[in-house]
Coordinates of C-alpha atoms (C1' of nucleotides) in Angstrom, one line a residue:
Chain A
M1 CA -18.1 11.7 1.2
G2 CA -16.5 15.3 1.7
N3 CA -16.8 14.7 5.5
L4 CA -15.4 11.3 5.3
S5 CA -12.4 12.3 3.2
N6 CA -11.9 15.2 5.7
R7 CA -11.9 13.0 8.6
D8 CA -9.2 10.7 6.8
T9 CA -7.1 13.6 6.2
D10 CA -7.2 14.8 9.5
R11 CA -6.3 11.5 10.9
H12 CA -2.9 11.6 8.6
I13 CA -2.0 15.1 9.4
D14 CA 1.6 15.0 10.6
R15 CA 1.5 11.3 10.6
M16 CA 5.4 10.3 10.5
A17 CA 6.8 8.1 8.1
V18 CA 7.8 5.1 10.3
P19 CA 11.6 4.4 10.2
E20 CA 12.8 1.3 8.4
V21 CA 14.4 0.1 12.0
V22 CA 11.2 0.3 13.6
I23 CA 9.5 -2.1 11.1
N24 CA 12.4 -4.4 11.3
R25 CA 11.8 -4.7 15.0
L26 CA 8.3 -5.3 14.9
P27 CA 8.7 -8.9 13.9
Q28 CA 10.6 -9.6 17.0
Y29 CA 7.7 -8.3 18.9
V30 CA 5.6 -10.7 17.6
R31 CA 7.7 -13.4 18.3
V32 CA 8.2 -12.6 21.9
L33 CA 4.5 -11.9 22.3
K34 CA 3.6 -15.3 21.0
S35 CA 6.1 -17.2 23.5
L36 CA 4.5 -15.2 26.1
I37 CA 1.3 -16.6 25.2
S38 CA 2.5 -20.2 25.4
D39 CA 3.6 -19.1 28.9
E40 CA 0.0 -18.1 29.6
I41 CA 1.2 -14.7 30.2
Q42 CA -1.5 -12.2 29.5
V43 CA -0.2 -8.9 30.5
V44 CA 3.3 -7.5 29.7
N45 CA 5.0 -4.2 30.1
S46 CA 7.7 -2.3 28.1
Q47 CA 10.4 -3.4 30.8
L48 CA 9.8 -7.1 30.5
L49 CA 9.6 -6.8 26.6
G50 CA 12.9 -4.9 26.7
K51 CA 14.4 -7.4 28.9
K52 CA 13.5 -10.4 26.4
L53 CA 14.9 -8.4 23.4
Q54 CA 17.8 -6.5 25.2
I55 CA 16.0 -3.4 23.9
T56 CA 15.4 -0.2 26.3
P57 CA 11.6 -0.1 27.3
T58 CA 11.6 3.5 26.0
Q59 CA 12.5 2.3 22.7
I60 CA 9.5 -0.3 22.5
R61 CA 7.2 2.5 23.9
K62 CA 8.3 4.8 21.1
D63 CA 8.1 2.2 18.4
L64 CA 4.6 1.4 19.4
S65 CA 3.6 4.9 19.4
Y66 CA 4.1 5.1 15.5
F67 CA 1.0 3.1 15.3
G68 CA -1.2 3.8 18.0
R69 CA -1.7 3.5 21.7
F70 CA -2.1 -0.1 22.8
G71 CA -1.2 -0.1 26.5
K72 CA -2.9 1.0 29.9
Q73 CA -1.0 3.4 32.1
G74 CA 0.0 1.7 35.4
R75 CA -0.6 -1.7 33.8
G76 CA 1.1 -2.7 30.6
Y77 CA 0.0 -4.1 27.5
S78 CA -2.6 -7.0 26.9
V79 CA -0.3 -9.7 25.3
N80 CA -3.3 -11.0 23.1
N81 CA -4.5 -7.6 22.1
L82 CA -0.8 -6.2 21.2
L83 CA 0.1 -9.4 19.3
E84 CA -3.3 -9.0 17.1
E85 CA -2.4 -5.4 16.5
L86 CA 1.3 -6.0 15.6
K87 CA 0.0 -8.9 13.2
Q88 CA -2.4 -6.4 11.9
I89 CA 0.2 -3.8 11.1
L90 CA 2.6 -6.3 9.7
G91 CA 0.2 -8.1 7.5
L92 CA 0.4 -11.3 9.1
N93 CA -3.1 -12.2 9.5
Y94 CA -3.0 -13.1 5.6
E95 CA -1.5 -16.1 4.1
W96 CA 1.2 -15.2 1.6
N97 CA 2.2 -17.1 -1.4
V98 CA 5.7 -17.5 -2.2
V99 CA 7.8 -18.5 -5.3
L100 CA 11.2 -20.0 -5.0
V101 CA 13.5 -19.2 -7.7
G102 CA 16.5 -21.6 -8.0
V103 CA 16.3 -25.2 -7.0
G104 CA 19.6 -26.3 -6.3
R105 CA 21.1 -27.7 -3.2
L106 CA 20.1 -24.7 -1.4
G107 CA 16.9 -24.1 -3.0
R108 CA 16.1 -27.6 -2.1
A109 CA 17.0 -26.9 1.7
I110 CA 14.7 -23.9 1.5
L111 CA 11.8 -26.1 0.1
S112 CA 12.1 -28.4 2.8
Y113 CA 12.4 -26.0 5.7
P114 CA 9.2 -26.4 7.7
G115 CA 9.3 -22.9 9.2
F116 CA 7.5 -21.0 6.8
N117 CA 4.2 -22.4 6.6
P118 CA 3.1 -22.3 10.3
D119 CA 3.9 -18.5 9.7
G120 CA 1.8 -18.0 6.9
F121 CA 4.1 -18.2 4.1
H122 CA 3.5 -20.6 1.5
L123 CA 6.1 -21.7 -1.0
I124 CA 3.6 -22.4 -3.9
A125 CA 5.9 -22.3 -6.9
A126 CA 9.3 -23.3 -8.0
I127 CA 11.4 -22.1 -10.6
D128 CA 14.9 -23.3 -12.4
N129 CA 16.5 -22.8 -15.6
N130 CA 18.0 -26.3 -15.8
P131 CA 16.0 -28.5 -18.3
D132 CA 16.5 -31.6 -16.2
L133 CA 15.0 -30.1 -13.0
I134 CA 11.8 -28.5 -14.9
G135 CA 8.9 -30.9 -14.6
Q136 CA 10.6 -32.6 -11.5
E137 CA 9.0 -32.4 -8.2
F138 CA 10.7 -31.4 -4.9
N139 CA 8.8 -31.5 -1.7
G140 CA 5.5 -31.9 -3.8
L141 CA 6.1 -28.8 -6.0
L142 CA 6.4 -29.0 -9.7
V143 CA 9.4 -27.0 -11.1
S144 CA 8.8 -24.6 -13.8
S145 CA 10.5 -22.6 -16.3
I146 CA 11.1 -18.7 -15.5
D147 CA 9.1 -18.1 -18.7
D148 CA 6.1 -19.3 -16.8
L149 CA 6.8 -17.2 -13.8
S150 CA 4.5 -14.3 -15.0
S151 CA 1.4 -16.5 -15.3
L152 CA 2.3 -18.5 -12.0
V153 CA 2.4 -15.0 -10.0
M154 CA -1.0 -13.7 -11.4
K155 CA -2.5 -17.3 -11.1
H156 CA -1.4 -17.8 -7.6
N157 CA -1.4 -14.3 -6.5
I158 CA 2.4 -14.5 -5.4
S159 CA 3.9 -11.5 -3.9
I160 CA 7.2 -12.7 -2.5
A161 CA 10.1 -14.4 -4.2
I162 CA 13.0 -16.4 -2.5
V163 CA 15.9 -16.2 -4.9
S164 CA 18.6 -19.0 -4.6
V165 CA 20.4 -18.9 -7.8
P166 CA 24.4 -18.9 -8.6
T167 CA 25.7 -15.5 -8.1
T168 CA 26.4 -14.8 -11.8
Q169 CA 22.8 -15.1 -12.3
T170 CA 21.4 -13.3 -9.4
Q171 CA 20.9 -10.1 -11.1
Q172 CA 19.2 -11.1 -14.2
V173 CA 17.0 -13.6 -12.4
I174 CA 16.0 -10.7 -9.9
D175 CA 15.3 -8.2 -12.9
R176 CA 13.0 -10.8 -14.4
V177 CA 11.2 -11.5 -11.2
I178 CA 10.7 -7.7 -10.6
E179 CA 9.2 -7.4 -14.2
C180 CA 6.7 -10.2 -12.9
G181 CA 5.4 -7.6 -10.4
I182 CA 7.2 -9.0 -7.3
E183 CA 8.1 -6.3 -4.9
S184 CA 9.5 -8.3 -2.0
I185 CA 12.4 -10.5 -2.2
L186 CA 14.7 -12.6 0.0
N187 CA 17.8 -13.2 -1.8
Y188 CA 20.1 -15.8 -0.7
A189 CA 22.9 -15.4 -3.2
P190 CA 26.1 -13.7 -2.0
T191 CA 25.9 -10.6 -3.7
T192 CA 23.9 -7.1 -3.6
P193 CA 21.7 -7.1 -6.4
Q194 CA 20.4 -3.6 -7.6
V195 CA 16.5 -3.0 -7.4
P196 CA 14.2 0.0 -8.0
T197 CA 13.1 1.7 -4.7
H198 CA 9.7 0.4 -4.9
V199 CA 11.3 -3.0 -4.3
K200 CA 12.2 -4.4 -0.7
I201 CA 15.0 -7.0 -0.9
T202 CA 16.7 -8.7 2.0
N203 CA 20.2 -10.5 1.7
I204 CA 20.6 -13.5 3.7
D205 CA 24.5 -14.3 3.5
P206 CA 26.0 -16.3 6.2
V207 CA 29.5 -15.8 4.8
I208 CA 29.2 -12.2 5.4
S209 CA 28.1 -12.5 8.7
L210 CA 30.8 -14.7 9.7
Q211 CA 33.4 -12.1 8.1
S212 CA 32.5 -9.4 10.4
M213 CA 32.5 -11.6 13.4
T214 CA 36.3 -12.2 12.6
Y215 CA 37.1 -8.6 13.0
H216 CA 36.3 -9.0 16.6
L217 CA 38.4 -11.9 17.1
V218 CA 41.4 -10.4 15.7
N219 CA 41.0 -6.9 17.2
Chain B
M1 CA 61.5 -0.4 24.7
G2 CA 60.4 2.7 26.5
N3 CA 60.5 4.7 23.3
L4 CA 58.8 1.8 21.2
S5 CA 56.0 1.8 23.7
N6 CA 55.6 5.5 23.6
R7 CA 55.3 5.3 20.1
D8 CA 52.8 2.9 20.3
T9 CA 50.8 5.1 22.8
D10 CA 50.8 8.0 20.5
R11 CA 49.8 6.3 17.5
H12 CA 46.7 5.3 19.4
I13 CA 45.6 8.8 21.0
D14 CA 42.3 9.7 20.3
R15 CA 42.0 6.5 18.2
M16 CA 38.2 6.2 17.8
A17 CA 36.5 3.2 18.3
V18 CA 35.3 1.9 14.8
P19 CA 31.4 1.8 14.9
E20 CA 29.7 -1.8 14.6
V21 CA 28.0 -0.5 11.3
V22 CA 31.1 0.3 9.7
I23 CA 32.7 -3.4 10.5
N24 CA 29.6 -4.6 9.0
R25 CA 30.1 -2.9 5.8
L26 CA 33.7 -3.9 5.4
P27 CA 32.8 -7.6 4.1
Q28 CA 30.8 -6.1 1.4
Y29 CA 33.8 -4.1 0.2
V30 CA 35.8 -7.4 0.1
R31 CA 33.2 -8.9 -2.1
V32 CA 33.1 -6.3 -4.5
L33 CA 36.8 -6.1 -4.5
K34 CA 37.1 -9.7 -5.3
S35 CA 34.6 -9.3 -8.3
L36 CA 36.6 -6.3 -9.6
I37 CA 39.7 -8.7 -9.6
S38 CA 37.8 -11.0 -11.5
D39 CA 37.0 -8.5 -14.0
E40 CA 40.7 -7.5 -14.2
I41 CA 40.0 -4.0 -12.9
Q42 CA 43.1 -2.8 -11.1
V43 CA 42.0 0.4 -9.8
V44 CA 38.8 1.4 -8.3
N45 CA 37.4 4.9 -7.0
S46 CA 34.8 5.3 -4.2
Q47 CA 32.3 6.5 -6.6
L48 CA 32.3 3.2 -8.4
L49 CA 32.6 1.3 -5.1
G50 CA 29.6 3.1 -4.1
K51 CA 27.4 2.6 -7.2
K52 CA 28.0 -1.2 -7.0
L53 CA 26.8 -1.3 -3.3
Q54 CA 24.3 1.4 -3.3
I55 CA 26.5 3.5 -0.7
T56 CA 27.7 7.1 -0.9
P57 CA 31.2 7.5 -1.9
T58 CA 31.6 9.8 1.0
Q59 CA 30.6 6.9 3.4
I60 CA 33.1 4.6 1.8
R61 CA 35.8 6.9 2.2
K62 CA 34.8 7.8 5.8
D63 CA 34.4 4.1 6.6
L64 CA 38.1 3.4 5.1
S65 CA 39.4 6.4 7.1
Y66 CA 38.7 4.5 10.5
F67 CA 41.8 2.2 9.6
G68 CA 44.2 4.1 7.3
R69 CA 44.6 6.0 4.3
F70 CA 44.6 3.5 1.5
G71 CA 44.0 5.5 -1.7
K72 CA 45.8 8.1 -3.9
Q73 CA 44.2 11.4 -4.5
G74 CA 43.2 12.0 -8.0
R75 CA 43.2 8.4 -8.7
G76 CA 41.6 6.0 -6.5
Y77 CA 42.5 2.9 -4.5
S78 CA 44.5 -0.1 -5.8
V79 CA 41.9 -3.0 -5.9
N80 CA 44.6 -5.4 -4.9
N81 CA 46.0 -3.2 -2.2
L82 CA 42.6 -2.5 -0.7
L83 CA 41.5 -5.9 -0.9
E84 CA 44.5 -7.0 1.3
E85 CA 44.2 -4.3 3.6
L86 CA 40.5 -5.0 4.4
K87 CA 41.3 -8.8 4.6
Q88 CA 44.0 -8.0 7.0
I89 CA 41.9 -5.7 9.2
L90 CA 39.0 -8.5 9.2
G91 CA 41.0 -11.2 9.9
L92 CA 40.5 -13.0 6.6
N93 CA 43.7 -14.1 6.2
Y94 CA 43.6 -16.7 8.5
E95 CA 41.6 -19.9 8.3
W96 CA 39.0 -20.4 10.9
N97 CA 37.5 -23.4 12.3
V98 CA 34.1 -23.6 13.0
V99 CA 31.7 -26.2 15.0
L100 CA 28.3 -27.1 13.9
V101 CA 25.8 -27.3 17.0
G102 CA 22.6 -29.2 15.8
V103 CA 22.8 -31.7 13.0
G104 CA 19.1 -31.9 12.3
R105 CA 17.5 -31.1 8.9
L106 CA 18.8 -27.3 8.7
G107 CA 22.4 -28.5 10.2
R108 CA 22.9 -30.9 7.7
A109 CA 22.0 -28.2 4.8
I110 CA 24.5 -26.2 6.5
L111 CA 26.9 -29.0 6.6
S112 CA 26.6 -29.5 2.7
Y113 CA 26.7 -25.7 1.7
P114 CA 29.9 -25.4 -0.1
G115 CA 30.3 -21.5 0.4
F116 CA 32.2 -21.5 3.5
N117 CA 35.3 -23.1 2.7
P118 CA 36.5 -21.0 0.0
D119 CA 36.3 -18.1 2.3
G120 CA 38.4 -19.8 4.9
F121 CA 35.7 -20.9 7.2
H122 CA 36.1 -24.7 8.1
L123 CA 33.4 -26.8 9.4
I124 CA 35.6 -29.1 11.4
A125 CA 33.2 -30.4 14.3
A126 CA 29.6 -31.5 14.5
I127 CA 27.7 -31.8 17.7
D128 CA 24.2 -33.2 18.5
N129 CA 22.3 -34.4 21.5
N130 CA 20.5 -37.3 19.5
P131 CA 22.3 -40.4 20.6
D132 CA 21.0 -42.1 17.2
L133 CA 23.4 -39.2 15.4
I134 CA 26.2 -39.3 17.8
G135 CA 28.9 -41.4 15.9
Q136 CA 27.3 -41.1 12.5
E137 CA 29.2 -39.2 9.8
F138 CA 27.5 -36.1 7.6
N139 CA 29.6 -34.8 4.8
G140 CA 32.5 -36.8 6.2
L141 CA 31.9 -35.1 9.7
L142 CA 31.7 -37.3 12.7
V143 CA 28.8 -36.3 15.2
S144 CA 29.9 -35.7 18.8
S145 CA 28.3 -35.2 22.1
I146 CA 28.2 -31.6 23.5
D147 CA 30.2 -33.1 26.5
D148 CA 33.0 -33.3 24.0
L149 CA 32.5 -29.8 22.9
S150 CA 35.1 -28.3 25.2
S151 CA 38.1 -30.8 24.0
L152 CA 36.8 -30.1 20.6
V153 CA 37.4 -26.5 20.7
M154 CA 40.6 -26.8 22.3
K155 CA 41.9 -29.7 20.1
H156 CA 41.0 -27.9 16.8
N157 CA 41.4 -24.2 17.8
I158 CA 37.6 -23.5 17.2
S159 CA 36.5 -19.8 17.5
I160 CA 33.2 -19.7 15.8
A161 CA 30.0 -21.9 16.3
I162 CA 27.3 -22.2 14.1
V163 CA 23.8 -23.1 16.1
S164 CA 20.9 -24.9 14.5
V165 CA 19.2 -26.7 17.4
P166 CA 15.5 -26.4 18.1
T167 CA 14.4 -23.1 19.5
T168 CA 13.4 -24.4 23.0
Q169 CA 17.1 -25.7 23.3
T170 CA 18.8 -22.6 22.0
Q171 CA 19.6 -20.6 24.9
Q172 CA 20.8 -23.4 27.0
V173 CA 22.9 -24.7 24.0
I174 CA 24.3 -21.3 23.4
D175 CA 25.1 -20.9 27.2
R176 CA 27.3 -24.1 26.8
V177 CA 29.0 -22.9 23.6
I178 CA 30.1 -19.7 25.4
E179 CA 31.3 -21.8 28.4
C180 CA 33.7 -23.6 26.2
G181 CA 35.2 -20.4 25.2
I182 CA 33.5 -19.5 21.8
E183 CA 33.1 -16.0 21.6
S184 CA 31.5 -15.9 17.7
I185 CA 27.8 -17.5 17.3
L186 CA 26.0 -17.5 14.2
N187 CA 22.5 -18.8 15.1
Y188 CA 19.9 -20.0 12.8
A189 CA 17.0 -20.6 15.6
P190 CA 14.4 -18.3 15.4
T191 CA 14.8 -16.5 18.9
T192 CA 17.2 -13.9 20.4
P193 CA 19.4 -15.7 22.9
Q194 CA 21.1 -13.5 25.8
V195 CA 24.5 -13.3 25.5
P196 CA 27.4 -11.5 27.6
T197 CA 28.8 -8.6 26.0
H198 CA 32.0 -9.9 25.0
V199 CA 30.2 -12.4 22.6
K200 CA 29.3 -11.5 19.3
I201 CA 26.0 -13.3 18.0
T202 CA 24.1 -12.9 14.5
N203 CA 20.9 -14.2 14.0
I204 CA 19.9 -15.7 10.7
D205 CA 16.1 -15.8 10.3
P206 CA 14.5 -15.8 7.1
V207 CA 10.7 -15.7 8.7
I208 CA 11.5 -12.3 10.6
S209 CA 13.0 -11.2 7.2
L210 CA 9.6 -12.0 5.4
Q211 CA 7.9 -10.7 8.1
S212 CA 9.2 -7.2 7.8
M213 CA 8.8 -7.4 4.0
T214 CA 4.8 -7.7 4.3
Y215 CA 4.5 -4.9 6.2
H216 CA 5.4 -3.0 2.9
L217 CA 3.0 -4.9 0.7
V218 CA 0.1 -3.9 3.0
N219 CA 0.9 -0.5 3.9
Chain C
dT1 C1' -6.0 7.5 46.7
dA2 C1' -1.2 6.0 45.7
dG3 C1' 1.5 3.3 42.7
dA4 C1' 2.7 1.8 38.1
dT5 C1' 3.7 2.4 33.4
dT6 C1' 2.1 4.3 29.3
dG7 C1' 2.8 7.7 25.5
dT8 C1' 5.3 11.7 24.2
dT9 C1' 8.5 15.7 24.4
dA10 C1' 13.1 17.4 24.3
dA11 C1' 17.8 16.2 24.7
dT12 C1' 21.4 13.5 23.4
dC13 C1' 23.8 10.6 20.8
dG14 C1' 25.7 8.7 16.9
dA15 C1' 25.8 8.1 11.8
dT16 C1' 25.6 10.1 7.2
dT17 C1' 26.6 13.4 4.0
dA18 C1' 28.4 18.0 2.2
dA19 C1' 32.0 20.7 1.3
dC20 C1' 36.7 21.6 0.5
dA21 C1' 41.6 21.7 1.2
dA22 C1' 45.3 18.5 0.5
dT23 C1' 47.7 16.1 -2.9
dC24 C1' 48.3 12.6 -6.4
Chain D
dT1 C1' 50.3 22.4 -14.7
dA2 C1' 45.2 21.0 -14.8
dG3 C1' 42.0 17.7 -13.4
dA4 C1' 40.7 14.2 -10.4
dT5 C1' 40.0 12.2 -6.2
dT6 C1' 41.2 11.2 -1.7
dG7 C1' 40.8 12.1 3.6
dT8 C1' 38.6 14.7 6.9
dT9 C1' 36.0 18.4 9.2
dA10 C1' 31.7 20.4 10.3
dA11 C1' 26.9 20.5 9.5
dT12 C1' 23.0 17.9 9.0
dC13 C1' 20.2 14.1 9.7
dG14 C1' 18.0 10.5 12.1
dA15 C1' 17.5 7.3 15.9
dT16 C1' 17.9 6.5 20.9
dT17 C1' 17.2 7.6 25.4
dA18 C1' 16.0 10.6 29.6
dA19 C1' 12.5 12.6 31.7
dC20 C1' 8.0 13.5 33.1
dA21 C1' 3.1 14.5 32.6
dA22 C1' -1.1 11.9 31.7
dT23 C1' -3.6 8.2 33.4
dC24 C1' -5.0 3.7 34.4

DNA sequence: TAGATTGTTAATCGATTAACAATC
DNA sequence: TAGATTGTTAATCGATTAACAATC
């Protein structure tokens, strides 16, 4: 045990923290690798990968080097192997259960979006505070009260929440979601909620995106 | 005229290019300023602004300094004035006409999203290649063929496209959109299209966002 | 072996932040 | 005037990239 623990320590010496910006690029690599597989391409080098993603080859190699040595000099990367490694790193070999909080117009559109399941993200519970909605089904999913969130999270091993509630309620809803032990939140409300450092939140806000585009149109 | 033109030149000497990352933060400032107005707060300093957005006060002052001097020492910024200045900078005092390309499930959800209009973005045309859809109306909007895009763009002075077509068609659709003179694209397809440098594209992809969250859940 | 491409170091570039004079 | 906060410079921090030895 002493030995094992030493080996483990050695392996971690000077192991750099991986910059967030690197982690955010990995899913893009996964997507391109998947498309290469459909194209029946078995080996890829950093140059081609870079071309597909408009990223320099050096950056791709540097990004990958945070996690290991996956390529062969003079040759490149096995598409299959690199894909599996990245899925492993990102935790994409698991199935992830997701709760939707807010079953209004936008929430229902999210429920009916078919793109989550094929990538292993399963909307398995739905929450709303509207008594008229609670007990109803949308896309085969029963709407529950937020009072049931904690037990739903435990029962279904939920680790991700997608939040689509009105702006005025977003902060308090997210506070409750975090109290239930959720540490990953995808927020569709047009606001920047405050969350503790251990919680990862990503905001999806098309209007904000449009508003920085218009800058380039007038300047 | 010679003088005028000289003054103009002087004003631009050493004028720094504004980093993209700064421009992307400005809409957030706009949003917070609007909420301060609803709260009837008339003056704000960089500290409060920073607290609301989890940004350092220095960064906010630095960001604003690319565009002018909007504050008063010892006091802060007039909420109203700063909001107007930022709207001016971002081009948010105009109404922007937008075309939706792709009227499938996701496209219809986008059409029915009520959040664009209040901020001056108007979905004014809809395009699809499905003959069964062309001629139909969704949310009061007639679906047209992509062959009509060019004339629609000119007729309605459209400068932004929202693209929600299947992944396989995204690149070719975006190529055509760009041919019609569109320079700002909000892309909902889960792919990274290649665009010329003068075109600004933003990708909205919830699955990619989820996939970088799971990294933190397993690491 | 010769050629190609990785993995990695060191240099460069760019963004953030600390510090403070200017000034309201 | 004293206190507060801006605007800006210079230092720091972090991310990208150029260059190249290692090696397939």
